[in-house]
Amino acid sequence: MLNRTPDSVYLDHAGSTVCAKSLMDSFAAEMSSVLYGNPHSASWPSQLSTTRIEDIRLRLLNFFRADPAEYDLVFVANATAGVKLVVEAMRSLPHGYVYAHHQACHTSLVGAREDARHAACLDDDGVQSWIQGQDPFRDVARHAATLFSFSAQSHMNGRRYPLSWAKSLKDQAATGSRQLYTLLDAASLSATSQLDLSAPEFAADFVVLSLYKIFGFPDIGALIVRRSAEAVFDHRRYFGGGTVDMVVCVKEQWHARKTQFLHERLEDGTLPFHNIMAIDAAMTVHKRLFGSMDQVSAHTRYLASRLYEGLRCLRHGNGLPVCVLYTDPPDGEGSRPSGPMVSFNLVTSDGGWVSLAEFDKLAILKKMHVRTGGLCSPGSIATALGLEPWEMRRNLSAGFRCGTDNDIMAGKPTGVIRASLGAMSTESDVDSFVEFVEEFFMEETVPAPTTESPQHSTENAAAMRVKAVTVFPIKSCAGFSVPRGTRWEVRPEGLAWDREWCLVHRGSGQALSQKRYPKMALLRPSLDFDRGVLRVEHGVSEQEGIIDFVEIPLSAKPDLFDTRDRQTSSRVCGDEISAQSYSSDEINDFFTDALSVPCVLARFPAGGRGLGSRTTKARMQKHQRPNKIRQLPGAFPDIPSPPDSDSEQQENGKILLANESPMLLVHSSSVDALNEEIVGRGGESVPDATFRPNVVVENLPGQPGEPAYAEDSWSGVRIGDQDFKFLGACRRCHMVCVDQATAERREEPFSTLAKTRRFDGKVYFGAHMRHDAANRHGVAGQVPTIEVGDSVTVYDER
Ligand SMILES: *Cc1c(COP(=O)(O)O)cnc(C)c1O
């Protein structure tokens, strides 16, 4: 039995936490029957730990076929910590070191260059010429030692590199005077293949690996050191508890290092001894379930080629491939076999890239667990995607970070999708994943661009009315429906009281969102102006009366706020905002208990003053600008325009904590049309509230009104006597799948939206707008308001 839910597909085996239940049982049995002590004293439990650890160290060396006479194994937190130990030793050498790494290295190996006197990044040819005598450092730092590191297998695309490089380079170095050491990163290779240190051509001095990638558990790594290279560590300066025999620190400063085994000199502090014991159980269970590493290797190789073929064969209706693959073909001529993973990007039928953020949203929804992004693989990613250093820097300054929504920059992807296979992967995992890609990303028919202009209503013919007005006083919590007959104030930053508050994580300072904490939907704020409070209710059943609540004064009295830290800077969608956090335990505990997340309530200064304001992020879509290139429907170009040509950006519209723009409008005909699609596909219809709109408009009964999705092409509306300018279509994520009444996650409506409302790889529904006060004078200009039932007229200024 594996700890995966039966309906999920787990294809992210680097750092896999998929553990066998039998492993947990056997580990639990040992832990609850034997008392192990911190291995530093003479007590019986302590001695027992020491013995067990030494046995396990030996068992691991045997597992990698490393002769204990020739190698020592040092326990480290992870592969990266192993690299850092080597770097620490190398930089303490009397003449320091020069460093070369192969281009396909993991970030953790690239970082080793920072302590080196000189550093170089080599491609395959660079390594070959070095082997043939072209030392990349021949003119520099003659006395420094050389460290060369490379990956046995790229964790970006699975490509394998010759282990013989270490030996060839050593042979070459033997002809000169410089000391050369080689570091092999076997973290990816060893996860699904037998790492064999007994092979005659194996020559690396240091090997780093992550044991959790092999066994799933425990989270620990290993550094294997060839004894002939141990001298490198003689100059290491730091010592910690456990690595010395004696320390004098009063009056004199002197210490005696442990000398017998290298691991004794390097394992500072208390070893994670329970983790180490777990390795023993893990190795036993792994063998019982999966047999030898060679069997794992054969199994995963078969699955990887099935996955590769499955993805390679997917074609759009026009014959273009759906996937651009970065992994070498398993049957490629002369190519070395790759590790069991497939890296790729998706393309649309017209050749555009599909954004990874969009792919992720669907993958999460469909429980397809794969890794996306730069994968800590800067060199391989840059090579595979053709990214130049200047482009990567430009992307960073333009706001790109790992995991952001805009991952297609200047027409190039900034990361990849990687599906990797492990011992526990099955044929059905592979098939479900290929079917998923086919279902959502293969376009059978290619949409022809529409050329005729969409129909627009003429000015002043009221076609619609306001069906509902909703404010969301606390960002990401439930909405407060403005009662019929109540006029509600509209401010430059949106509806009054909208996203005036937010909940901030106590640790990270991040504003909480429903995307991560769906239970926020169950926190129901209401504004009670008579009593001057924001009342927030939370509870299972209104009928049964089990409702907990808290009341927060609407007036922002200074004594309510935390004075130690008046301006809590929090992050909303990656932008820094400043909000004042409340000091009351009663208030903060209410939210903390309701969500089971340590958080505080924070209030945003009204009107978005000073630091408090954020610039509206929604952009005018091209179709809404006067010089539109292409008519809707068909495309929502997402090309950020230069600031000087985009007056929307220049005005710095102020907004509170709404994610994108001051207000969100949804046309109820569009919700109806979407529901028809959903029901037609066998799903359940969703209410308007699913989309968390501020304003819902509807056609007048008995009149043709505006068709579904007409809002895509409006440039503005007049509601009652107020004008609103449209800012662009609203890009959607799987947060729309949180049922706002129950906080449960469903597949709809995102699943159907992704099939019917995806343009240029992005999913849109509803429109952003902001109040336009330009032409209003008198009362309508001073206190602009809207109300349920107000007439709605579309205007078209083009
Ligand atoms: C996972 C991985 C690492 C990093 O391992 P940690 O255990 O996270 O330090 C380094 N290199 C490769 C090839 C990997 O796959």
Coordinates of C-alpha atoms in Angstrom, one line a residue, residues 14-501:
A14 CA 12.6 13.9 -7.4
G15 CA 12.1 14.4 -3.7
S16 CA 9.2 12.0 -3.7
T17 CA 7.5 11.6 -0.4
V18 CA 5.6 8.6 -1.5
C19 CA 6.2 6.1 1.3
A20 CA 5.1 2.6 1.7
K21 CA 2.8 2.0 4.6
S22 CA 4.7 -1.1 5.5
L23 CA 7.8 1.0 5.8
M24 CA 6.1 3.3 8.3
D25 CA 4.7 0.3 10.2
S26 CA 8.1 -1.3 10.5
F27 CA 9.8 1.9 11.5
A28 CA 7.0 2.7 14.0
A29 CA 7.4 -0.8 15.5
E30 CA 11.1 -0.3 16.1
M31 CA 10.7 3.2 17.5
S32 CA 8.0 2.1 20.0
S33 CA 9.9 -1.0 21.2
V34 CA 13.5 0.2 21.5
L35 CA 14.8 3.2 23.3
Y36 CA 17.5 4.9 21.3
G37 CA 19.5 7.7 22.9
N38 CA 21.6 10.6 21.5
P39 CA 24.7 8.8 20.4
H40 CA 27.2 10.7 22.6
S41 CA 27.4 8.9 26.0
A42 CA 28.1 5.6 27.6
S43 CA 24.5 4.9 28.5
W44 CA 23.0 1.8 27.0
P45 CA 20.5 3.5 24.7
S46 CA 23.3 5.8 23.5
Q47 CA 25.6 2.9 22.8
L48 CA 22.8 1.1 21.0
S49 CA 22.4 4.1 18.7
T50 CA 26.1 4.3 17.9
T51 CA 26.2 0.6 17.0
R52 CA 23.1 0.8 14.8
I53 CA 24.4 3.9 13.0
E54 CA 27.7 2.2 12.2
D55 CA 25.8 -0.9 10.9
I56 CA 23.6 1.3 8.7
R57 CA 26.6 3.3 7.4
L58 CA 28.1 0.0 6.2
R59 CA 24.9 -1.2 4.7
L60 CA 24.6 1.9 2.7
L61 CA 28.2 1.7 1.4
N62 CA 27.4 -1.9 0.4
F63 CA 24.2 -0.7 -1.3
F64 CA 26.3 1.6 -3.5
R65 CA 28.9 -1.2 -3.9
A66 CA 31.5 1.0 -2.2
D67 CA 34.3 -0.9 -0.5
P68 CA 34.6 0.5 3.1
A69 CA 38.3 0.2 2.9
E70 CA 38.2 2.7 0.0
Y71 CA 35.3 4.9 0.9
D72 CA 33.7 6.6 3.9
L73 CA 30.1 7.7 4.1
V74 CA 29.1 10.9 5.9
F75 CA 25.5 11.6 6.8
V76 CA 24.3 15.0 5.7
A77 CA 20.9 16.7 5.6
N78 CA 20.6 16.5 1.8
A79 CA 22.8 16.4 -1.3
T80 CA 23.3 20.1 -1.1
A81 CA 24.7 19.9 2.4
G82 CA 27.2 17.4 1.1
V83 CA 28.3 19.9 -1.6
K84 CA 28.7 22.5 1.1
L85 CA 31.0 20.3 3.2
V86 CA 33.3 19.8 0.2
V87 CA 33.3 23.5 -0.6
E88 CA 34.0 24.4 3.0
A89 CA 37.1 22.1 2.9
M90 CA 38.3 23.3 -0.5
R91 CA 38.2 27.0 0.3
S92 CA 40.3 26.3 3.4
L93 CA 43.1 24.8 1.4
P94 CA 46.2 26.9 1.6
H95 CA 45.9 28.1 -2.0
G96 CA 42.1 27.8 -2.3
Y97 CA 40.6 26.2 -5.3
V98 CA 39.5 26.8 -8.9
Y99 CA 36.2 25.4 -9.9
A100 CA 34.7 24.0 -13.1
H101 CA 31.2 22.6 -13.3
H102 CA 29.3 21.0 -16.2
Q103 CA 26.5 23.1 -17.6
A104 CA 23.8 20.7 -16.7
C105 CA 24.5 20.9 -13.0
H106 CA 21.9 21.6 -10.3
T107 CA 21.9 25.0 -8.7
S108 CA 23.4 23.5 -5.6
L109 CA 26.6 22.8 -7.5
V110 CA 26.7 26.1 -9.4
G111 CA 26.8 27.9 -6.0
A112 CA 30.2 26.2 -5.3
R113 CA 31.8 28.8 -7.7
E114 CA 31.3 31.6 -5.3
D115 CA 34.2 30.6 -3.0
A116 CA 36.5 29.6 -5.9
R117 CA 39.4 31.8 -7.1
H118 CA 38.2 31.2 -10.6
A119 CA 35.2 29.4 -12.0
A120 CA 34.1 28.1 -15.4
C121 CA 30.9 26.5 -16.7
L122 CA 31.7 23.8 -19.3
D123 CA 29.5 22.2 -21.9
D124 CA 30.3 18.7 -23.3
D125 CA 32.9 20.0 -25.7
G126 CA 34.5 22.0 -22.9
V127 CA 34.9 18.8 -20.8
Q128 CA 36.2 16.9 -23.9
S129 CA 38.9 19.4 -24.7
W130 CA 39.9 19.4 -21.0
I131 CA 40.3 15.7 -21.1
Q132 CA 42.5 16.2 -24.2
G133 CA 44.7 18.6 -22.4
Q134 CA 43.0 22.1 -22.6
D135 CA 43.0 22.9 -18.9
P136 CA 40.4 25.7 -18.6
F137 CA 42.6 27.2 -15.8
R138 CA 46.0 26.7 -17.3
D139 CA 46.9 30.4 -17.0
V140 CA 45.5 31.2 -13.5
A141 CA 46.1 30.4 -9.9
R142 CA 48.8 27.8 -10.4
H143 CA 48.9 26.5 -6.9
A144 CA 45.2 26.2 -6.3
A145 CA 43.6 22.8 -6.3
T146 CA 41.0 22.1 -9.0
L147 CA 37.5 20.9 -8.3
F148 CA 35.3 19.6 -11.2
S149 CA 31.7 18.7 -10.6
F150 CA 29.1 17.2 -12.8
S151 CA 25.7 15.4 -12.6
A152 CA 25.5 11.7 -13.3
Q153 CA 22.0 12.5 -14.6
S154 CA 20.4 15.8 -15.3
H155 CA 17.3 16.2 -13.2
M156 CA 16.0 18.6 -15.8
N157 CA 15.7 16.2 -18.8
G158 CA 17.2 12.9 -17.6
R159 CA 20.2 13.1 -19.8
R160 CA 23.1 11.0 -18.5
Y161 CA 26.7 12.0 -18.5
P162 CA 29.7 9.7 -18.7
L163 CA 31.0 8.6 -15.3
S164 CA 34.3 8.1 -17.0
W165 CA 34.8 11.8 -17.1
A166 CA 36.2 11.7 -13.6
K167 CA 38.8 9.1 -14.5
S168 CA 39.8 10.7 -17.8
L169 CA 40.3 14.1 -16.1
K170 CA 42.3 12.6 -13.3
D171 CA 44.6 10.8 -15.8
Q172 CA 45.0 14.1 -17.6
A173 CA 45.7 16.0 -14.3
A174 CA 48.3 13.4 -13.3
T175 CA 50.5 14.8 -16.2
G176 CA 50.5 18.3 -14.6
S177 CA 51.2 19.6 -11.1
R178 CA 47.8 20.7 -10.1
Q179 CA 45.7 18.6 -7.6
L180 CA 42.4 17.7 -9.2
Y181 CA 39.3 16.5 -7.4
T182 CA 36.0 15.5 -8.8
L183 CA 32.6 15.7 -7.3
L184 CA 29.8 13.6 -8.7
D185 CA 26.2 14.6 -8.2
A186 CA 24.4 11.3 -8.2
A187 CA 21.1 12.5 -6.6
S188 CA 19.0 12.0 -9.7
L189 CA 20.8 9.0 -11.1
S190 CA 20.7 7.0 -7.9
A191 CA 17.0 7.4 -7.4
T192 CA 16.2 4.8 -10.0
S193 CA 19.5 3.2 -11.0
Q194 CA 22.2 1.2 -9.3
L195 CA 25.1 3.5 -8.4
D196 CA 28.1 1.3 -8.6
L197 CA 31.3 2.5 -7.0
S198 CA 33.0 -0.8 -7.5
A199 CA 33.1 -0.3 -11.3
P200 CA 36.7 -0.1 -12.3
E201 CA 36.1 3.2 -14.2
F202 CA 34.5 4.8 -11.2
A203 CA 36.9 7.6 -10.0
A204 CA 34.9 10.4 -8.4
D205 CA 36.4 11.6 -5.1
F206 CA 33.2 12.9 -3.7
V207 CA 29.7 11.7 -4.4
V208 CA 26.6 13.5 -3.1
L209 CA 23.1 12.0 -3.1
S210 CA 19.7 12.3 -1.5
L211 CA 18.5 9.1 0.2
Y212 CA 14.9 10.3 0.2
K213 CA 14.9 10.2 -3.6
I214 CA 15.7 6.5 -3.5
F215 CA 13.7 5.3 -0.6
G216 CA 11.0 8.1 -0.2
F217 CA 11.8 8.3 3.5
P218 CA 13.7 9.5 5.6
D219 CA 14.7 13.0 4.5
I220 CA 18.5 12.7 4.7
G221 CA 21.4 12.7 2.3
A222 CA 24.9 11.3 2.1
L223 CA 28.4 12.4 1.1
I224 CA 30.6 9.5 0.0
V225 CA 34.3 10.3 0.1
R226 CA 37.1 8.4 -1.4
R227 CA 39.6 7.8 1.4
S228 CA 42.5 8.9 -0.9
A229 CA 40.9 12.4 -1.0
E230 CA 40.3 12.7 2.7
A231 CA 43.3 15.1 3.1
V232 CA 41.2 17.8 1.6
F233 CA 39.3 18.0 4.8
D234 CA 42.5 18.5 6.9
H235 CA 42.2 22.2 6.5
R236 CA 38.6 22.5 7.4
R237 CA 38.6 25.1 10.3
Y238 CA 35.2 24.8 12.0
F239 CA 34.7 22.1 14.5
G240 CA 31.5 21.3 16.4
G241 CA 30.3 19.0 19.2
G242 CA 31.0 15.4 18.2
T243 CA 33.9 16.1 15.8
V244 CA 36.6 16.8 18.4
D245 CA 38.3 14.7 21.2
M246 CA 39.2 17.6 23.4
V247 CA 38.7 21.4 23.4
V248 CA 40.5 23.9 25.6
C249 CA 38.9 27.3 25.7
V250 CA 39.6 28.8 29.1
K251 CA 43.0 30.7 29.1
E252 CA 44.2 28.8 26.0
Q253 CA 42.6 28.0 22.7
W254 CA 43.4 24.5 21.6
H255 CA 41.5 21.5 20.4
A256 CA 42.2 17.9 19.3
R257 CA 40.2 16.7 16.3
K258 CA 38.9 13.2 16.0
T259 CA 41.2 11.4 13.7
Q260 CA 40.1 7.9 13.2
F261 CA 37.3 8.2 10.6
L262 CA 36.5 11.0 8.3
H263 CA 32.8 10.9 9.2
E264 CA 33.7 11.5 12.8
R265 CA 35.5 14.7 11.8
L266 CA 32.6 15.9 9.6
E267 CA 29.4 15.0 11.4
D268 CA 29.2 18.1 13.6
G269 CA 26.6 18.0 16.3
T270 CA 24.0 15.4 17.1
L271 CA 23.3 13.1 14.2
P272 CA 19.7 12.7 13.1
F273 CA 19.8 9.3 14.6
H274 CA 16.1 8.4 14.3
N275 CA 16.3 9.3 10.6
I276 CA 19.3 7.1 10.2
M277 CA 17.6 4.1 11.8
A278 CA 14.7 4.7 9.4
I279 CA 17.1 4.1 6.5
D280 CA 17.5 0.6 7.6
A281 CA 13.8 -0.1 7.5
A282 CA 13.5 1.8 4.3
M283 CA 16.1 -0.3 2.6
T284 CA 14.5 -3.5 3.7
V285 CA 11.1 -2.5 2.6
H286 CA 12.3 -1.1 -0.7
K287 CA 14.0 -4.3 -1.5
R288 CA 10.9 -6.3 -0.6
L289 CA 8.6 -4.2 -2.7
F290 CA 10.7 -3.3 -5.7
G291 CA 13.6 -5.9 -5.7
S292 CA 17.0 -4.6 -6.9
M293 CA 17.8 -1.2 -8.3
D294 CA 18.3 -2.9 -11.6
Q295 CA 14.7 -4.0 -11.5
V296 CA 13.6 -0.4 -10.6
S297 CA 15.7 0.8 -13.5
A298 CA 14.1 -1.5 -16.0
H299 CA 10.6 -0.8 -14.8
T300 CA 11.0 3.0 -14.9
R301 CA 12.8 2.9 -18.2
Y302 CA 9.8 1.1 -19.8
L303 CA 7.4 3.6 -18.3
A304 CA 9.4 6.6 -19.4
S305 CA 9.5 5.4 -23.0
R306 CA 5.8 4.8 -22.9
L307 CA 5.3 8.3 -21.6
Y308 CA 7.6 9.8 -24.2
E309 CA 5.9 8.0 -27.0
G310 CA 2.5 9.0 -25.7
L311 CA 3.4 12.7 -25.6
R312 CA 5.3 12.6 -28.8
C313 CA 2.3 11.2 -30.7
L314 CA -0.2 13.9 -29.6
R315 CA -1.0 16.2 -32.6
H316 CA -3.4 19.1 -33.0
G317 CA -6.1 18.9 -35.6
N318 CA -3.7 20.7 -38.0
G319 CA -1.0 18.2 -37.5
L320 CA 1.3 20.2 -35.3
P321 CA 2.7 18.5 -32.2
V322 CA 1.2 19.3 -28.8
C323 CA 4.4 18.9 -26.9
V324 CA 7.9 20.2 -27.5
L325 CA 10.1 17.6 -25.8
Y326 CA 13.5 18.4 -24.2
T327 CA 14.3 14.8 -23.3
D328 CA 16.3 12.8 -25.8
P329 CA 14.2 10.1 -27.6
P330 CA 14.6 6.7 -25.9
D331 CA 15.3 5.2 -29.3
G332 CA 17.5 8.0 -30.6
E333 CA 20.4 7.0 -32.7
G334 CA 23.7 7.1 -30.8
S335 CA 22.1 8.8 -27.8
R336 CA 22.8 7.6 -24.3
P337 CA 19.8 6.3 -22.5
S338 CA 18.1 9.0 -20.4
G339 CA 16.8 8.7 -16.9
P340 CA 13.1 8.0 -16.4
M341 CA 11.6 11.4 -16.9
V342 CA 10.2 13.5 -19.7
S343 CA 10.5 17.3 -19.9
F344 CA 8.5 19.3 -22.3
N345 CA 6.5 22.4 -23.0
L346 CA 3.0 22.6 -24.5
V347 CA 2.2 24.5 -27.6
T348 CA -1.2 25.6 -29.0
S349 CA -2.3 24.7 -32.5
D350 CA -1.1 28.1 -33.8
G351 CA 2.3 27.6 -32.3
G352 CA 2.0 29.7 -29.2
W353 CA 3.4 28.5 -25.9
V354 CA 1.1 27.4 -23.1
S355 CA 1.9 29.1 -19.9
L356 CA 3.1 26.8 -17.1
A357 CA 0.9 28.6 -14.6
E358 CA -2.1 27.7 -16.7
F359 CA -0.9 24.1 -17.0
D360 CA -0.4 24.0 -13.3
K361 CA -3.9 25.1 -12.5
L362 CA -5.4 22.3 -14.5
A363 CA -2.9 19.7 -13.3
I364 CA -3.7 20.6 -9.7
L365 CA -7.4 20.3 -10.4
K366 CA -7.0 16.9 -12.1
K367 CA -4.6 15.7 -9.3
M368 CA -1.7 15.3 -11.8
H369 CA 1.4 15.9 -9.7
V370 CA 4.3 16.9 -11.8
R371 CA 7.0 19.5 -11.4
T372 CA 7.1 22.7 -13.5
G373 CA 9.4 25.7 -13.7
G374 CA 13.1 26.2 -13.8
L375 CA 13.8 23.0 -11.8
C376 CA 17.0 24.4 -10.1
S377 CA 18.7 23.8 -13.4
P378 CA 19.9 27.1 -14.7
G379 CA 22.3 25.8 -17.3
S380 CA 20.1 23.1 -18.8
I381 CA 17.0 25.4 -18.9
A382 CA 18.9 28.2 -20.6
T383 CA 20.2 25.8 -23.2
A384 CA 16.9 24.0 -23.8
L385 CA 14.9 27.1 -24.1
G386 CA 17.6 29.2 -25.8
L387 CA 17.6 31.9 -23.0
E388 CA 20.5 34.3 -23.1
P389 CA 21.9 35.7 -19.9
W390 CA 20.5 39.2 -20.9
E391 CA 17.1 37.7 -21.4
M392 CA 17.2 36.0 -18.0
R393 CA 18.2 39.3 -16.3
R394 CA 15.6 41.2 -18.2
N395 CA 12.9 38.7 -17.2
L396 CA 13.9 39.0 -13.6
S397 CA 13.7 42.8 -13.7
A398 CA 10.4 42.6 -15.5
G399 CA 9.1 40.8 -12.5
F400 CA 9.5 37.1 -13.4
R401 CA 10.0 34.9 -10.4
C402 CA 9.7 31.1 -10.1
G403 CA 6.0 30.4 -9.8
T404 CA 4.5 33.6 -11.1
D405 CA 1.7 33.8 -13.6
N406 CA 3.6 35.5 -16.3
D407 CA 6.0 32.8 -17.3
I408 CA 6.0 33.3 -21.0
M409 CA 8.2 36.3 -21.5
A410 CA 8.9 38.0 -24.8
G411 CA 7.5 35.0 -26.5
K412 CA 9.7 32.4 -24.8
P413 CA 8.8 30.0 -22.0
T414 CA 10.9 30.4 -18.8
G415 CA 10.6 26.9 -17.5
V416 CA 9.4 23.4 -18.4
I417 CA 7.1 20.6 -17.3
R418 CA 8.8 17.5 -16.0
A419 CA 7.1 14.2 -15.4
S420 CA 9.4 11.8 -13.6
L421 CA 8.9 8.2 -12.8
G422 CA 9.9 6.2 -9.8
A423 CA 9.7 2.7 -8.5
M424 CA 6.1 3.0 -7.5
S425 CA 4.9 4.6 -10.8
T426 CA 2.5 2.5 -12.8
E427 CA 1.4 2.2 -16.4
S428 CA -1.9 3.7 -15.5
D429 CA -0.2 6.8 -14.1
V430 CA 1.5 7.3 -17.4
D431 CA -1.7 6.7 -19.4
S432 CA -3.8 9.0 -17.3
F433 CA -1.3 11.7 -17.7
V434 CA -1.1 11.4 -21.4
E435 CA -4.9 11.4 -21.6
F436 CA -5.0 14.5 -19.4
V437 CA -2.7 16.4 -21.8
E438 CA -4.7 15.2 -24.7
E439 CA -8.0 16.2 -23.1
F440 CA -7.0 19.7 -22.2
F441 CA -4.3 20.7 -24.6
M442 CA -4.9 19.0 -27.9
E443 CA -7.0 21.2 -30.2
E444 CA -9.0 19.1 -32.6
T445 CA -10.3 22.0 -34.6
V446 CA -8.3 25.2 -35.0
P447 CA -10.4 28.2 -34.3
A448 CA -10.5 30.6 -37.3
P449 CA -9.9 34.2 -36.3
T450 CA -13.2 36.1 -36.5
T451 CA -13.0 39.0 -38.8
E452 CA -16.4 40.7 -38.5
S453 CA -16.9 43.2 -35.7
P454 CA -19.0 42.0 -32.8
Q455 CA -22.4 43.7 -32.4
H456 CA -22.7 46.4 -29.9
S457 CA -25.7 48.0 -28.4
T458 CA -26.1 51.7 -29.2
E459 CA -25.6 54.2 -26.5
N460 CA -28.5 55.0 -24.1
A461 CA -30.5 51.9 -24.9
A462 CA -30.6 50.3 -21.5
A463 CA -30.2 46.6 -22.2
M464 CA -29.6 45.3 -18.8
R465 CA -29.8 45.9 -15.1
V466 CA -27.8 45.2 -12.0
K467 CA -28.7 41.8 -10.5
A468 CA -26.4 41.8 -7.5
V469 CA -23.8 44.0 -5.8
T470 CA -21.4 42.3 -3.5
V471 CA -18.5 43.5 -1.4
F472 CA -15.8 41.4 0.1
P473 CA -14.8 43.2 3.3
I474 CA -12.1 40.7 4.1
K475 CA -10.0 39.6 1.1
S476 CA -10.7 35.9 0.2
C477 CA -13.5 35.5 2.7
A478 CA -17.3 35.3 1.9
G479 CA -19.0 38.3 0.3
F480 CA -21.5 40.6 1.8
S481 CA -24.5 41.1 -0.5
V482 CA -25.6 44.7 -0.6
P483 CA -29.3 44.6 0.2
R484 CA -31.9 45.7 -2.4
G485 CA -32.8 49.3 -1.9
T486 CA -29.4 50.3 -0.5
R487 CA -27.3 52.7 -2.5
W488 CA -23.6 51.7 -2.2
E489 CA -20.7 54.1 -2.6
V490 CA -18.2 53.7 -5.3
R491 CA -14.7 54.9 -4.7
P492 CA -11.8 55.3 -7.0
E493 CA -10.4 52.2 -5.5
G494 CA -13.6 50.2 -5.9
L495 CA -16.7 49.6 -3.9
A496 CA -16.7 51.1 -0.4
W497 CA -15.5 48.5 2.2
D498 CA -14.3 46.1 -0.5
R499 CA -11.2 44.2 0.6
E500 CA -10.6 46.7 3.4
W501 CA -9.2 43.9 5.6

